[in-house]
GROMACS .gro file of C-alpha atoms in nm:
model
  481
    1MET     CA    1  10.776  13.268   9.057
    2TYR     CA    2  10.526  13.038   8.891
    3GLU     CA    3  10.180  13.125   8.767
    4ALA     CA    4   9.886  12.887   8.791
    5THR     CA    5   9.898  12.798   8.421
    6PHE     CA    6  10.013  12.494   8.227
    7GLU     CA    7  10.256  12.710   8.032
    8SER     CA    8  10.426  12.851   8.341
    9LEU     CA    9  10.438  12.527   8.543
   10ALA     CA   10  10.569  12.324   8.248
   11LYS     CA   11  10.889  12.530   8.271
   12HIS     CA   12  10.975  12.382   8.607
   13LYS     CA   13  11.270  12.142   8.632
   14CYS     CA   14  11.252  11.822   8.832
   15PRO     CA   15  11.505  11.876   9.115
   16ASP     CA   16  11.820  11.667   9.115
   17TRP     CA   17  11.753  11.531   9.462
   18PHE     CA   18  11.456  11.337   9.328
   19ARG     CA   19  11.659  11.199   9.040
   20ASP     CA   20  11.939  11.093   9.276
   21VAL     CA   21  11.752  10.925   9.563
   22LYS     CA   22  11.596  10.647   9.349
   23PHE     CA   23  11.423  10.463   9.635
   24GLY     CA   24  11.178  10.583   9.897
   25ILE     CA   25  10.949  10.427  10.156
   26TRP     CA   26  10.589  10.530  10.209
   27SER     CA   27  10.363  10.502  10.511
   28HIS     CA   28  10.016  10.455  10.359
   29TRP     CA   29   9.853  10.435  10.699
   30GLY     CA   30   9.546  10.557  10.882
   31PRO     CA   31   9.220  10.450  11.051
   32GLN     CA   32   9.140  10.210  10.768
   33SER     CA   33   9.412   9.985  10.910
   34VAL     CA   34   9.210   9.931  11.229
   35PRO     CA   35   9.000   9.633  11.108
   36MET     CA   36   9.311   9.487  10.937
   37PHE     CA   37   9.084   9.407  10.642
   38GLY     CA   38   9.259   9.586  10.356
   39ASP     CA   39   9.188   9.867  10.114
   40TRP     CA   40   8.886  10.094  10.083
   41TYR     CA   41   8.734   9.978  10.409
   42ALA     CA   42   8.575  10.318  10.473
   43ARG     CA   43   8.380  10.289  10.149
   44ASN     CA   44   8.302   9.918  10.137
   45MET     CA   45   8.177   9.892  10.495
   46TYR     CA   46   7.876  10.089  10.369
   47ILE     CA   47   7.806   9.860  10.071
   48GLN     CA   48   7.585   9.569  10.168
   49ASP     CA   49   7.713   9.221  10.077
   50THR     CA   50   8.078   9.320  10.038
   51ASP     CA   51   8.321   9.123  10.253
   52GLN     CA   52   8.414   9.434  10.448
   53TYR     CA   53   8.048   9.516  10.516
   54GLN     CA   54   7.987   9.162  10.645
   55TYR     CA   55   8.295   9.179  10.866
   56HIS     CA   56   8.198   9.521  10.999
   57VAL     CA   57   7.842   9.423  11.088
   58ARG     CA   58   7.951   9.106  11.266
   59HIS     CA   59   8.256   9.252  11.436
   60TYR     CA   60   8.156   9.610  11.522
   61GLY     CA   61   7.784   9.638  11.453
   62HIS     CA   62   7.561   9.786  11.185
   63PRO     CA   63   7.694  10.106  11.018
   64SER     CA   64   7.381  10.291  11.124
   65LYS     CA   65   7.500  10.244  11.483
   66PHE     CA   66   7.877  10.200  11.454
   67GLY     CA   67   8.013  10.389  11.156
   68TYR     CA   68   8.349  10.492  11.024
   69LYS     CA   69   8.371  10.784  11.268
   70ASP     CA   70   8.376  10.519  11.541
   71ILE     CA   71   8.652  10.325  11.363
   72CYS     CA   72   8.857  10.647  11.367
   73ALA     CA   73   8.817  10.670  11.743
   74LEU     CA   74   8.957  10.316  11.777
   75TRP     CA   75   9.281  10.406  11.598
   76LYS     CA   76   9.538  10.466  11.873
   77ALA     CA   77   9.880  10.412  11.708
   78GLU     CA   78   9.990  10.323  12.060
   79ASN     CA   79  10.316  10.152  11.958
   80PHE     CA   80  10.411  10.396  11.681
   81GLU     CA   81  10.788  10.459  11.694
   82PRO     CA   82  10.874  10.669  11.388
   83GLU     CA   83  11.243  10.714  11.468
   84LYS     CA   84  11.295  10.341  11.513
   85LEU     CA   85  11.115  10.266  11.186
   86MET     CA   86  11.301  10.541  11.002
   87GLU     CA   87  11.634  10.399  11.116
   88GLN     CA   88  11.540  10.066  10.958
   89TYR     CA   89  11.401  10.231  10.645
   90TYR     CA   90  11.727  10.418  10.597
   91LYS     CA   91  11.928  10.098  10.646
   92SER     CA   92  11.694   9.930  10.396
   93GLY     CA   93  11.792  10.177  10.127
   94ALA     CA   94  11.532  10.455  10.148
   95ARG     CA   95  11.670  10.797  10.059
   96PHE     CA   96  11.338  10.979  10.081
   97PHE     CA   97  11.027  10.919  10.290
   98VAL     CA   98  10.661  10.985  10.221
   99ALA     CA   99  10.369  10.993  10.465
  100GLN     CA  100   9.999  10.976  10.387
  101ALA     CA  101   9.833  11.306  10.475
  102SER     CA  102   9.474  11.201  10.406
  103HIS     CA  103   9.311  10.911  10.230
  104HIS     CA  104   8.969  10.912  10.062
  105ASP     CA  105   8.824  10.859  10.411
  106HIS     CA  106   8.868  11.233  10.483
  107PHE     CA  107   9.068  11.164  10.800
  108PHE     CA  108   9.377  11.384  10.829
  109ASN     CA  109   9.703  11.246  10.972
  110PHE     CA  110   9.813  11.598  11.066
  111ALA     CA  111   9.706  11.893  11.277
  112SER     CA  112   9.436  12.085  11.091
  113LYS     CA  113   9.213  12.384  11.149
  114LEU     CA  114   8.998  12.280  10.852
  115ASN     CA  115   8.889  11.930  10.959
  116ARG     CA  116   8.813  11.826  11.317
  117PHE     CA  117   8.864  11.461  11.221
  118ASN     CA  118   9.241  11.463  11.237
  119SER     CA  119   9.495  11.252  11.423
  120VAL     CA  120   9.566  11.523  11.680
  121GLU     CA  121   9.202  11.562  11.784
  122VAL     CA  122   9.069  11.209  11.724
  123GLY     CA  123   9.215  10.860  11.767
  124PRO     CA  124   9.592  10.866  11.823
  125HIS     CA  125   9.603  11.228  11.947
  126LYS     CA  126   9.937  11.252  11.769
  127ASP     CA  127  10.056  11.460  11.476
  128ILE     CA  128  10.141  11.156  11.265
  129CYS     CA  129  10.286  11.352  10.972
  130GLY     CA  130  10.475  11.586  11.203
  131LEU     CA  131  10.635  11.291  11.382
  132TRP     CA  132  10.728  11.130  11.051
  133LYS     CA  133  10.883  11.452  10.926
  134ALA     CA  134  11.096  11.490  11.239
  135ALA     CA  135  11.217  11.131  11.205
  136ALA     CA  136  11.301  11.183  10.836
  137LYS     CA  137  11.493  11.500  10.918
  138LYS     CA  138  11.713  11.306  11.159
  139TYR     CA  139  11.838  11.103  10.861
  140ASP     CA  140  11.840  11.402  10.624
  141LEU     CA  141  11.574  11.243  10.406
  142PRO     CA  142  11.351  11.454  10.180
  143PHE     CA  143  10.997  11.435  10.317
  144GLY     CA  144  10.683  11.399  10.110
  145MET     CA  145  10.310  11.385  10.178
  146THR     CA  146  10.033  11.218   9.979
  147GLU     CA  147   9.683  11.352   9.939
  148HIS     CA  148   9.399  11.127   9.836
  149LEU     CA  149   9.145  11.389   9.938
  150GLY     CA  150   9.055  11.499   9.585
  151ALA     CA  151   8.858  11.179   9.521
  152SER     CA  152   8.696  11.172   9.865
  153PHE     CA  153   8.378  11.369   9.794
  154ALA     CA  154   8.236  11.130   9.534
  155TRP     CA  155   8.416  10.815   9.652
  156TRP     CA  156   8.246  10.825   9.991
  157ARG     CA  157   7.889  10.851   9.863
  158SER     CA  158   7.836  10.498   9.999
  159ASN     CA  159   7.798  10.629  10.356
  160LYS     CA  160   7.465  10.790  10.253
  161GLY     CA  161   7.300  10.455  10.179
  162ALA     CA  162   7.097  10.198  10.368
  163ASP     CA  163   7.054   9.822  10.355
  164SER     CA  164   6.819   9.698  10.086
  165TYR     CA  165   6.712   9.391  10.285
  166GLY     CA  166   6.754   9.230  10.624
  167PRO     CA  167   6.686   9.350  10.980
  168TYR     CA  168   6.812   9.703  10.905
  169ALA     CA  169   6.651   9.745  10.563
  170GLY     CA  170   6.595  10.114  10.493
  171VAL     CA  171   6.774  10.233  10.810
  172PRO     CA  172   7.011  10.514  10.703
  173TYR     CA  173   7.383  10.466  10.761
  174ASP     CA  174   7.550  10.715  10.993
  175GLY     CA  175   7.681  10.917  10.698
  176ASN     CA  176   7.331  11.066  10.689
  177ASP     CA  177   7.363  11.209  11.040
  178PRO     CA  178   7.369  11.593  11.012
  179GLU     CA  179   7.601  11.612  11.315
  180TYR     CA  180   7.880  11.452  11.112
  181ARG     CA  181   7.801  11.598  10.770
  182ASP     CA  182   8.130  11.795  10.776
  183PHE     CA  183   8.322  11.466  10.796
  184TYR     CA  184   8.109  11.241  10.576
  185HIS     CA  185   8.050  11.518  10.314
  186ASP     CA  186   7.730  11.673  10.192
  187ASN     CA  187   7.765  11.471   9.875
  188TYR     CA  188   7.408  11.364   9.793
  189GLU     CA  189   7.455  11.489   9.436
  190HIS     CA  190   7.667  11.177   9.377
  191VAL     CA  191   7.421  10.935   9.540
  192ALA     CA  192   7.210  10.731   9.300
  193LYS     CA  193   6.836  10.779   9.339
  194PRO     CA  194   6.610  10.474   9.379
  195GLY     CA  195   6.611  10.276   9.054
  196GLU     CA  196   6.918  10.455   8.919
  197GLU     CA  197   7.256  10.292   8.861
  198ASP     CA  198   7.547  10.412   9.072
  199LYS     CA  199   7.760  10.636   8.851
  200TRP     CA  200   8.135  10.608   8.903
  201VAL     CA  201   8.297  10.947   8.957
  202TRP     CA  202   8.652  11.005   9.078
  203LEU     CA  203   8.691  11.384   9.084
  204THR     CA  204   8.383  11.583   9.175
  205GLY     CA  205   8.253  11.894   9.003
  206ASN     CA  206   8.137  12.038   9.337
  207ARG     CA  207   8.284  12.388   9.354
  208LYS     CA  208   8.268  12.421   9.733
  209PHE     CA  209   8.459  12.097   9.784
  210ARG     CA  210   8.720  12.198   9.526
  211GLU     CA  211   8.785  12.521   9.713
  212TYR     CA  212   8.808  12.325  10.038
  213TRP     CA  213   9.062  12.090   9.876
  214LEU     CA  214   9.278  12.387   9.775
  215ALA     CA  215   9.263  12.532  10.126
  216VAL     CA  216   9.377  12.196  10.267
  217MET     CA  217   9.667  12.177  10.020
  218LYS     CA  218   9.779  12.524  10.128
  219GLU     CA  219   9.751  12.422  10.493
  220ILE     CA  220   9.973  12.119  10.426
  221ILE     CA  221  10.228  12.321  10.229
  222ASP     CA  222  10.243  12.605  10.482
  223ASN     CA  223  10.263  12.391  10.794
  224TYR     CA  224  10.471  12.092  10.678
  225GLU     CA  225  10.673  12.226  10.382
  226PRO     CA  226  10.680  11.891  10.200
  227ASP     CA  227  10.957  11.827   9.950
  228LEU     CA  228  10.709  11.615   9.755
  229LEU     CA  229  10.331  11.636   9.721
  230TYR     CA  230  10.142  11.347   9.560
  231SER     CA  231   9.785  11.345   9.431
  232ASP     CA  232   9.607  11.011   9.400
  233SER     CA  233   9.438  11.131   9.083
  234TRP     CA  234   9.498  11.325   8.771
  235LEU     CA  235   9.574  11.690   8.827
  236PRO     CA  236   9.265  11.803   9.023
  237PHE     CA  237   8.997  11.846   8.914
  238GLY     CA  238   9.019  11.749   8.549
  239GLU     CA  239   8.966  11.401   8.414
  240ASN     CA  240   9.229  11.200   8.227
  241PHE     CA  241   9.301  11.283   7.860
  242GLU     CA  242   9.094  11.600   7.865
  243SER     CA  243   9.215  11.917   7.699
  244VAL     CA  244   9.440  12.143   7.904
  245GLU     CA  245   9.195  12.418   7.819
  246ASN     CA  246   8.947  12.256   8.059
  247LYS     CA  247   8.884  12.501   8.345
  248ASP     CA  248   8.842  12.207   8.583
  249PHE     CA  249   9.222  12.198   8.613
  250GLN     CA  250   9.249  12.550   8.753
  251ILE     CA  251   9.226  12.457   9.122
  252GLY     CA  252   9.499  12.196   9.075
  253LEU     CA  253   9.721  12.443   8.891
  254GLU     CA  254   9.684  12.686   9.180
  255ALA     CA  255   9.795  12.421   9.429
  256VAL     CA  256  10.102  12.323   9.226
  257ALA     CA  257  10.203  12.686   9.174
  258TYR     CA  258  10.164  12.745   9.548
  259LEU     CA  259  10.386  12.444   9.625
  260TYR     CA  260  10.662  12.557   9.389
  261ASN     CA  261  10.648  12.921   9.491
  262GLN     CA  262  10.670  12.839   9.860
  263SER     CA  263  10.974  12.624   9.784
  264GLU     CA  264  11.132  12.911   9.592
  265ARG     CA  265  11.077  13.144   9.886
  266ARG     CA  266  11.255  12.899  10.116
  267PHE     CA  267  11.548  12.800   9.895
  268GLY     CA  268  11.575  13.064   9.624
  269GLU     CA  269  11.477  12.796   9.373
  270ASN     CA  270  11.208  12.533   9.345
  271ARG     CA  271  11.311  12.205   9.506
  272ALA     CA  272  10.960  12.063   9.540
  273VAL     CA  273  10.820  11.769   9.342
  274TYR     CA  274  10.454  11.728   9.253
  275THR     CA  275  10.327  11.392   9.125
  276GLN     CA  276   9.994  11.299   8.966
  277LYS     CA  277   9.865  11.016   8.747
  278SER     CA  278   9.751  11.150   8.411
  279ARG     CA  279   9.974  11.010   8.137
  280LYS     CA  280   9.887  11.295   7.903
  281LYS     CA  281  10.214  11.486   7.865
  282GLU     CA  282  10.052  11.827   7.854
  283ILE     CA  283   9.910  11.755   8.199
  284TYR     CA  284  10.184  11.563   8.379
  285GLU     CA  285  10.461  11.802   8.269
  286VAL     CA  286  10.346  12.049   8.535
  287GLY     CA  287  10.511  11.803   8.772
  288THR     CA  288  10.622  11.441   8.764
  289LEU     CA  289  10.432  11.141   8.633
  290ASP     CA  290  10.338  10.879   8.893
  291ILE     CA  291  10.256  10.524   8.782
  292GLU     CA  292  10.074  10.301   9.030
  293ARG     CA  293  10.156   9.929   9.031
  294SER     CA  294  10.298   9.931   8.679
  295GLN     CA  295  10.597  10.038   8.472
  296LEU     CA  296  10.695  10.221   8.157
  297PRO     CA  297  10.797  10.017   7.852
  298ASP     CA  298  11.130  10.199   7.810
  299ILE     CA  299  11.337  10.505   7.904
  300SER     CA  300  11.135  10.820   7.965
  301PRO     CA  301  11.300  11.152   7.874
  302GLU     CA  302  11.145  11.295   8.192
  303PRO     CA  303  11.195  11.156   8.543
  304TRP     CA  304  10.895  10.964   8.677
  305GLN     CA  305  10.784  10.775   8.984
  306SER     CA  306  10.695  10.408   9.017
  307GLU     CA  307  10.484  10.325   9.321
  308THR     CA  308  10.383   9.995   9.469
  309CYS     CA  309  10.321   9.816   9.795
  310ILE     CA  310  10.449   9.502   9.958
  311GLY     CA  311  10.088   9.383   9.990
  312GLU     CA  312   9.767   9.584   9.991
  313TRP     CA  313   9.774   9.958  10.056
  314PHE     CA  314   9.625   9.925  10.404
  315TYR     CA  315   9.708   9.643  10.639
  316ASN     CA  316   9.523   9.323  10.559
  317ALA     CA  317   9.584   9.019  10.777
  318ARG     CA  318   9.495   8.801  10.475
  319ALA     CA  319   9.731   8.962  10.224
  320HIS     CA  320  10.023   8.794  10.048
  321TYR     CA  321  10.337   9.006  10.029
  322LYS     CA  322  10.576   9.055   9.741
  323ARG     CA  323  10.903   8.869   9.778
  324PRO     CA  324  11.221   9.079   9.804
  325GLN     CA  325  11.329   8.974   9.454
  326HIS     CA  326  11.010   9.116   9.304
  327ILE     CA  327  11.059   9.448   9.484
  328ILE     CA  328  11.423   9.472   9.375
  329ASP     CA  329  11.331   9.384   9.017
  330ILE     CA  330  11.075   9.667   9.005
  331LEU     CA  331  11.331   9.909   9.145
  332VAL     CA  332  11.602   9.813   8.897
  333ASP     CA  333  11.368   9.814   8.598
  334SER     CA  334  11.239  10.157   8.705
  335ILE     CA  335  11.575  10.328   8.750
  336ALA     CA  336  11.694  10.188   8.416
  337LYS     CA  337  11.401  10.377   8.260
  338ASN     CA  338  11.468  10.709   8.442
  339GLY     CA  339  11.231  10.631   8.728
  340THR     CA  340  11.237  10.658   9.106
  341MET     CA  341  11.057  10.394   9.313
  342LEU     CA  342  10.828  10.450   9.612
  343LEU     CA  343  10.741  10.143   9.822
  344ASN     CA  344  10.463  10.126  10.080
  345ILE     CA  345  10.547   9.926  10.392
  346VAL     CA  346  10.212   9.846  10.553
  347GLN     CA  347  10.166   9.919  10.922
  348LYS     CA  348   9.937   9.755  11.170
  349PRO     CA  349   9.691   9.983  11.353
  350ASP     CA  350   9.922  10.011  11.654
  351GLY     CA  351  10.197  10.154  11.432
  352THR     CA  352  10.422   9.849  11.416
  353ILE     CA  353  10.512   9.638  11.114
  354ASP     CA  354  10.482   9.262  11.113
  355ASP     CA  355  10.763   9.006  11.100
  356GLU     CA  356  10.734   8.940  10.728
  357ALA     CA  357  10.756   9.312  10.648
  358MET     CA  358  11.065   9.337  10.868
  359TRP     CA  359  11.219   9.038  10.691
  360ILE     CA  360  11.165   9.213  10.358
  361LEU     CA  361  11.333   9.526  10.495
  362LYS     CA  362  11.629   9.324  10.623
  363GLU     CA  363  11.671   9.158  10.283
  364LEU     CA  364  11.664   9.501  10.116
  365GLU     CA  365  11.921   9.620  10.369
  366LYS     CA  366  12.160   9.341  10.271
  367TRP     CA  367  12.101   9.401   9.900
  368PHE     CA  368  12.159   9.778   9.917
  369ALA     CA  369  12.477   9.725  10.120
  370VAL     CA  370  12.618   9.547   9.814
  371ASN     CA  371  12.447   9.723   9.523
  372GLY     CA  372  12.361  10.072   9.648
  373GLU     CA  373  12.634  10.241   9.445
  374ALA     CA  374  12.466  10.114   9.127
  375VAL     CA  375  12.138  10.273   9.236
  376TYR     CA  376  12.193  10.614   9.395
  377GLY     CA  377  12.277  10.907   9.169
  378THR     CA  378  12.259  10.702   8.851
  379ARG     CA  379  12.106  10.802   8.519
  380PRO     CA  380  11.971  10.591   8.231
  381TRP     CA  381  12.215  10.458   7.975
  382ARG     CA  382  12.144  10.472   7.600
  383VAL     CA  383  11.930  10.155   7.635
  384SER     CA  384  11.742  10.042   7.944
  385GLY     CA  385  11.831   9.679   7.903
  386GLU     CA  386  11.866   9.372   7.687
  387GLY     CA  387  11.747   9.013   7.694
  388SER     CA  388  11.448   8.794   7.626
  389SER     CA  389  11.226   8.898   7.921
  390MET     CA  390  11.013   9.204   7.979
  391VAL     CA  391  10.801   9.330   8.267
  392LYS     CA  392  10.428   9.293   8.207
  393ILE     CA  393  10.253   9.627   8.163
  394ASP     CA  394   9.879   9.577   8.198
  395GLY     CA  395   9.690   9.810   8.428
  396PHE     CA  396   9.760   9.732   8.794
  397THR     CA  397   9.897   9.388   8.712
  398GLU     CA  398  10.230   9.307   8.876
  399GLU     CA  399  10.393   8.972   8.816
  400GLN     CA  400  10.732   8.830   8.900
  401VAL     CA  401  10.924   8.811   8.572
  402PRO     CA  402  11.093   8.473   8.509
  403TRP     CA  403  11.426   8.632   8.418
  404GLN     CA  404  11.670   8.447   8.194
  405GLN     CA  405  12.050   8.460   8.194
  406ASP     CA  406  12.052   8.704   7.900
  407ASP     CA  407  11.843   8.966   8.086
  408PHE     CA  408  12.023   9.283   8.195
  409ARG     CA  409  11.920   9.634   8.302
  410PHE     CA  410  12.161   9.927   8.261
  411VAL     CA  411  12.232  10.255   8.438
  412GLN     CA  412  12.535  10.485   8.433
  413LYS     CA  413  12.719  10.715   8.672
  414ASP     CA  414  13.052  10.902   8.663
  415GLY     CA  415  13.147  10.752   8.327
  416LYS     CA  416  13.085  10.397   8.446
  417LEU     CA  417  12.822  10.155   8.322
  418TYR     CA  418  12.637   9.937   8.572
  419ALA     CA  419  12.479   9.621   8.436
  420PHE     CA  420  12.229   9.444   8.660
  421MET     CA  421  12.208   9.071   8.599
  422MET     CA  422  11.836   9.018   8.650
  423CYS     CA  423  11.849   8.641   8.672
  424PRO     CA  424  11.958   8.537   9.024
  425GLN     CA  425  12.085   8.201   8.893
  426MET     CA  426  12.352   8.296   8.641
  427GLY     CA  427  12.588   8.043   8.489
  428LYS     CA  428  12.963   8.074   8.468
  429THR     CA  429  12.952   8.380   8.239
  430ALA     CA  430  12.750   8.694   8.176
  431VAL     CA  431  12.727   8.799   7.810
  432ILE     CA  432  12.640   9.162   7.733
  433LYS     CA  433  12.573   9.248   7.368
  434ASN     CA  434  12.490   9.619   7.365
  435LEU     CA  435  12.839   9.766   7.373
  436THR     CA  436  12.978   9.921   7.057
  437GLU     CA  437  13.312   9.828   6.903
  438SER     CA  438  13.452  10.166   7.011
  439GLU     CA  439  13.365  10.106   7.378
  440HIS     CA  440  13.675   9.931   7.503
  441VAL     CA  441  13.627   9.786   7.851
  442SER     CA  442  13.922   9.838   8.087
  443SER     CA  443  13.786   9.657   8.394
  444VAL     CA  444  13.481   9.479   8.529
  445ARG     CA  445  13.393   9.459   8.897
  446LEU     CA  446  13.118   9.245   9.046
  447LEU     CA  447  12.978   9.450   9.334
  448GLY     CA  448  13.025   9.266   9.660
  449VAL     CA  449  13.309   9.055   9.518
  450GLY     CA  450  13.567   9.264   9.332
  451GLU     CA  451  13.729   9.261   8.990
  452VAL     CA  452  13.649   8.968   8.766
  453ALA     CA  453  13.802   8.843   8.444
  454PHE     CA  454  13.640   8.933   8.111
  455HIS     CA  455  13.682   8.912   7.735
  456GLN     CA  456  13.553   9.146   7.468
  457PHE     CA  457  13.477   9.048   7.110
  458SER     CA  458  13.369   9.325   6.870
  459GLY     CA  459  13.160   9.494   7.137
  460VAL     CA  460  13.026   9.177   7.298
  461LEU     CA  461  13.142   9.155   7.660
  462VAL     CA  462  13.185   8.816   7.825
  463VAL     CA  463  13.237   8.826   8.202
  464ASN     CA  464  13.354   8.534   8.411
  465LEU     CA  465  13.142   8.490   8.723
  466PRO     CA  466  13.224   8.324   9.056
  467ASP     CA  467  13.044   8.009   9.160
  468LYS     CA  468  12.844   8.203   9.422
  469LEU     CA  469  12.697   8.546   9.356
  470PRO     CA  470  12.694   8.803   9.641
  471THR     CA  471  12.312   8.825   9.672
  472PRO     CA  472  12.026   8.590   9.580
  473TYR     CA  473  11.866   8.872   9.379
  474ALA     CA  474  11.976   9.097   9.089
  475ASN     CA  475  12.351   9.158   9.107
  476ALA     CA  476  12.541   9.443   8.946
  477LEU     CA  477  12.856   9.462   8.736
  478GLU     CA  478  13.054   9.786   8.727
  479ILE     CA  479  13.203   9.830   8.379
  480LYS     CA  480  13.479  10.086   8.318
  481PHE     CA  481  13.597  10.198   7.976
   0.00000   0.00000   0.00000
């Protein structure tokens, strides 16, 4: 059994299931999808002059009269069909599934005795996470849940404000209403006083809220037994790059120990994964490092998770989506570096996905049908890749790499090397330079086609390619020695 200490939790081993699945789909969904106006709506609707505030006032009314609690009541999820979606997600390559438990808006997508604003009591009147878990079980997919609650207390200080000008100048927003203080938080300590600058805080120092957060984590773990728990923060409630001696981490350590110990009681060993976002090794080694909308520069000795979205995190009718090639490139680059990828497929407020999202899923389905064997169960090779192109690593910046014909990414499985040709428009040959002279190739197979001719010169492998490649995205060569 694990103790709530860095030393004890660092001894955990990332379970093999997480290393094998490689690709998962995430439902980052909740009441903030209702206006179909993108991310952080619950915060920005209370900040005068933001686009979301302007939309809210003109579409729903002033937030002193029609607040976020009223948006929650509008969320019905009336066409939500989790089994139908899960069938497509499985066909599209997902081998684990993750559902959002609560975003920073403090609305729970699960049955809760700790928060009356949950999807069973308000809005859909459905146990969203419970329905997702049942659908995932049908396809034998590990099931995860994400908590964004840790940042909620300070993040949502905007609901305590008022307009500074206009017809409602000085009229308090509904976050000031004592009747809803349990939902909107008693977080005045984070609200800037007149004349003060708003101070950005992610993880609060409020002791009562920290204890509440821990109670919610235990409720999730006890009632839903997630195989994966994700925090949208550093390990609560410490800040990034702080010393592990900081007592602010203690609540987070208790939650992780509780997750692992409950898993041990169920299985006789820990099979649970915990992900958080601090890149300080002494902190992330209690679980698994999660990297949002970015990559690692090369192979990590520890497994990690890459997470991204096809568009914005919540449904936005104005958003541009990633093309399938970009998604596949992120996946391949991640698994070559010992990563597992989690992809959010945005849902409309009624629970459906739009036609472009379905097209992306169908393209992934076709790609995995050809290349899945080079993804699932693989491990990094001695180098992650070769070639003249690299992914851009710069905060939350994601760009489509203009791959060249010399760009490859490598993984291995069962003594075989898989080389992904990252450029979709290859010429007549593929030239791989990272083999050694002692690695004698016995056969090369282009997945989706079959064996192809090759030549080897002092370690350099030259593979003859057909005129038409099997997919319009990255294609894989199986190399046997």
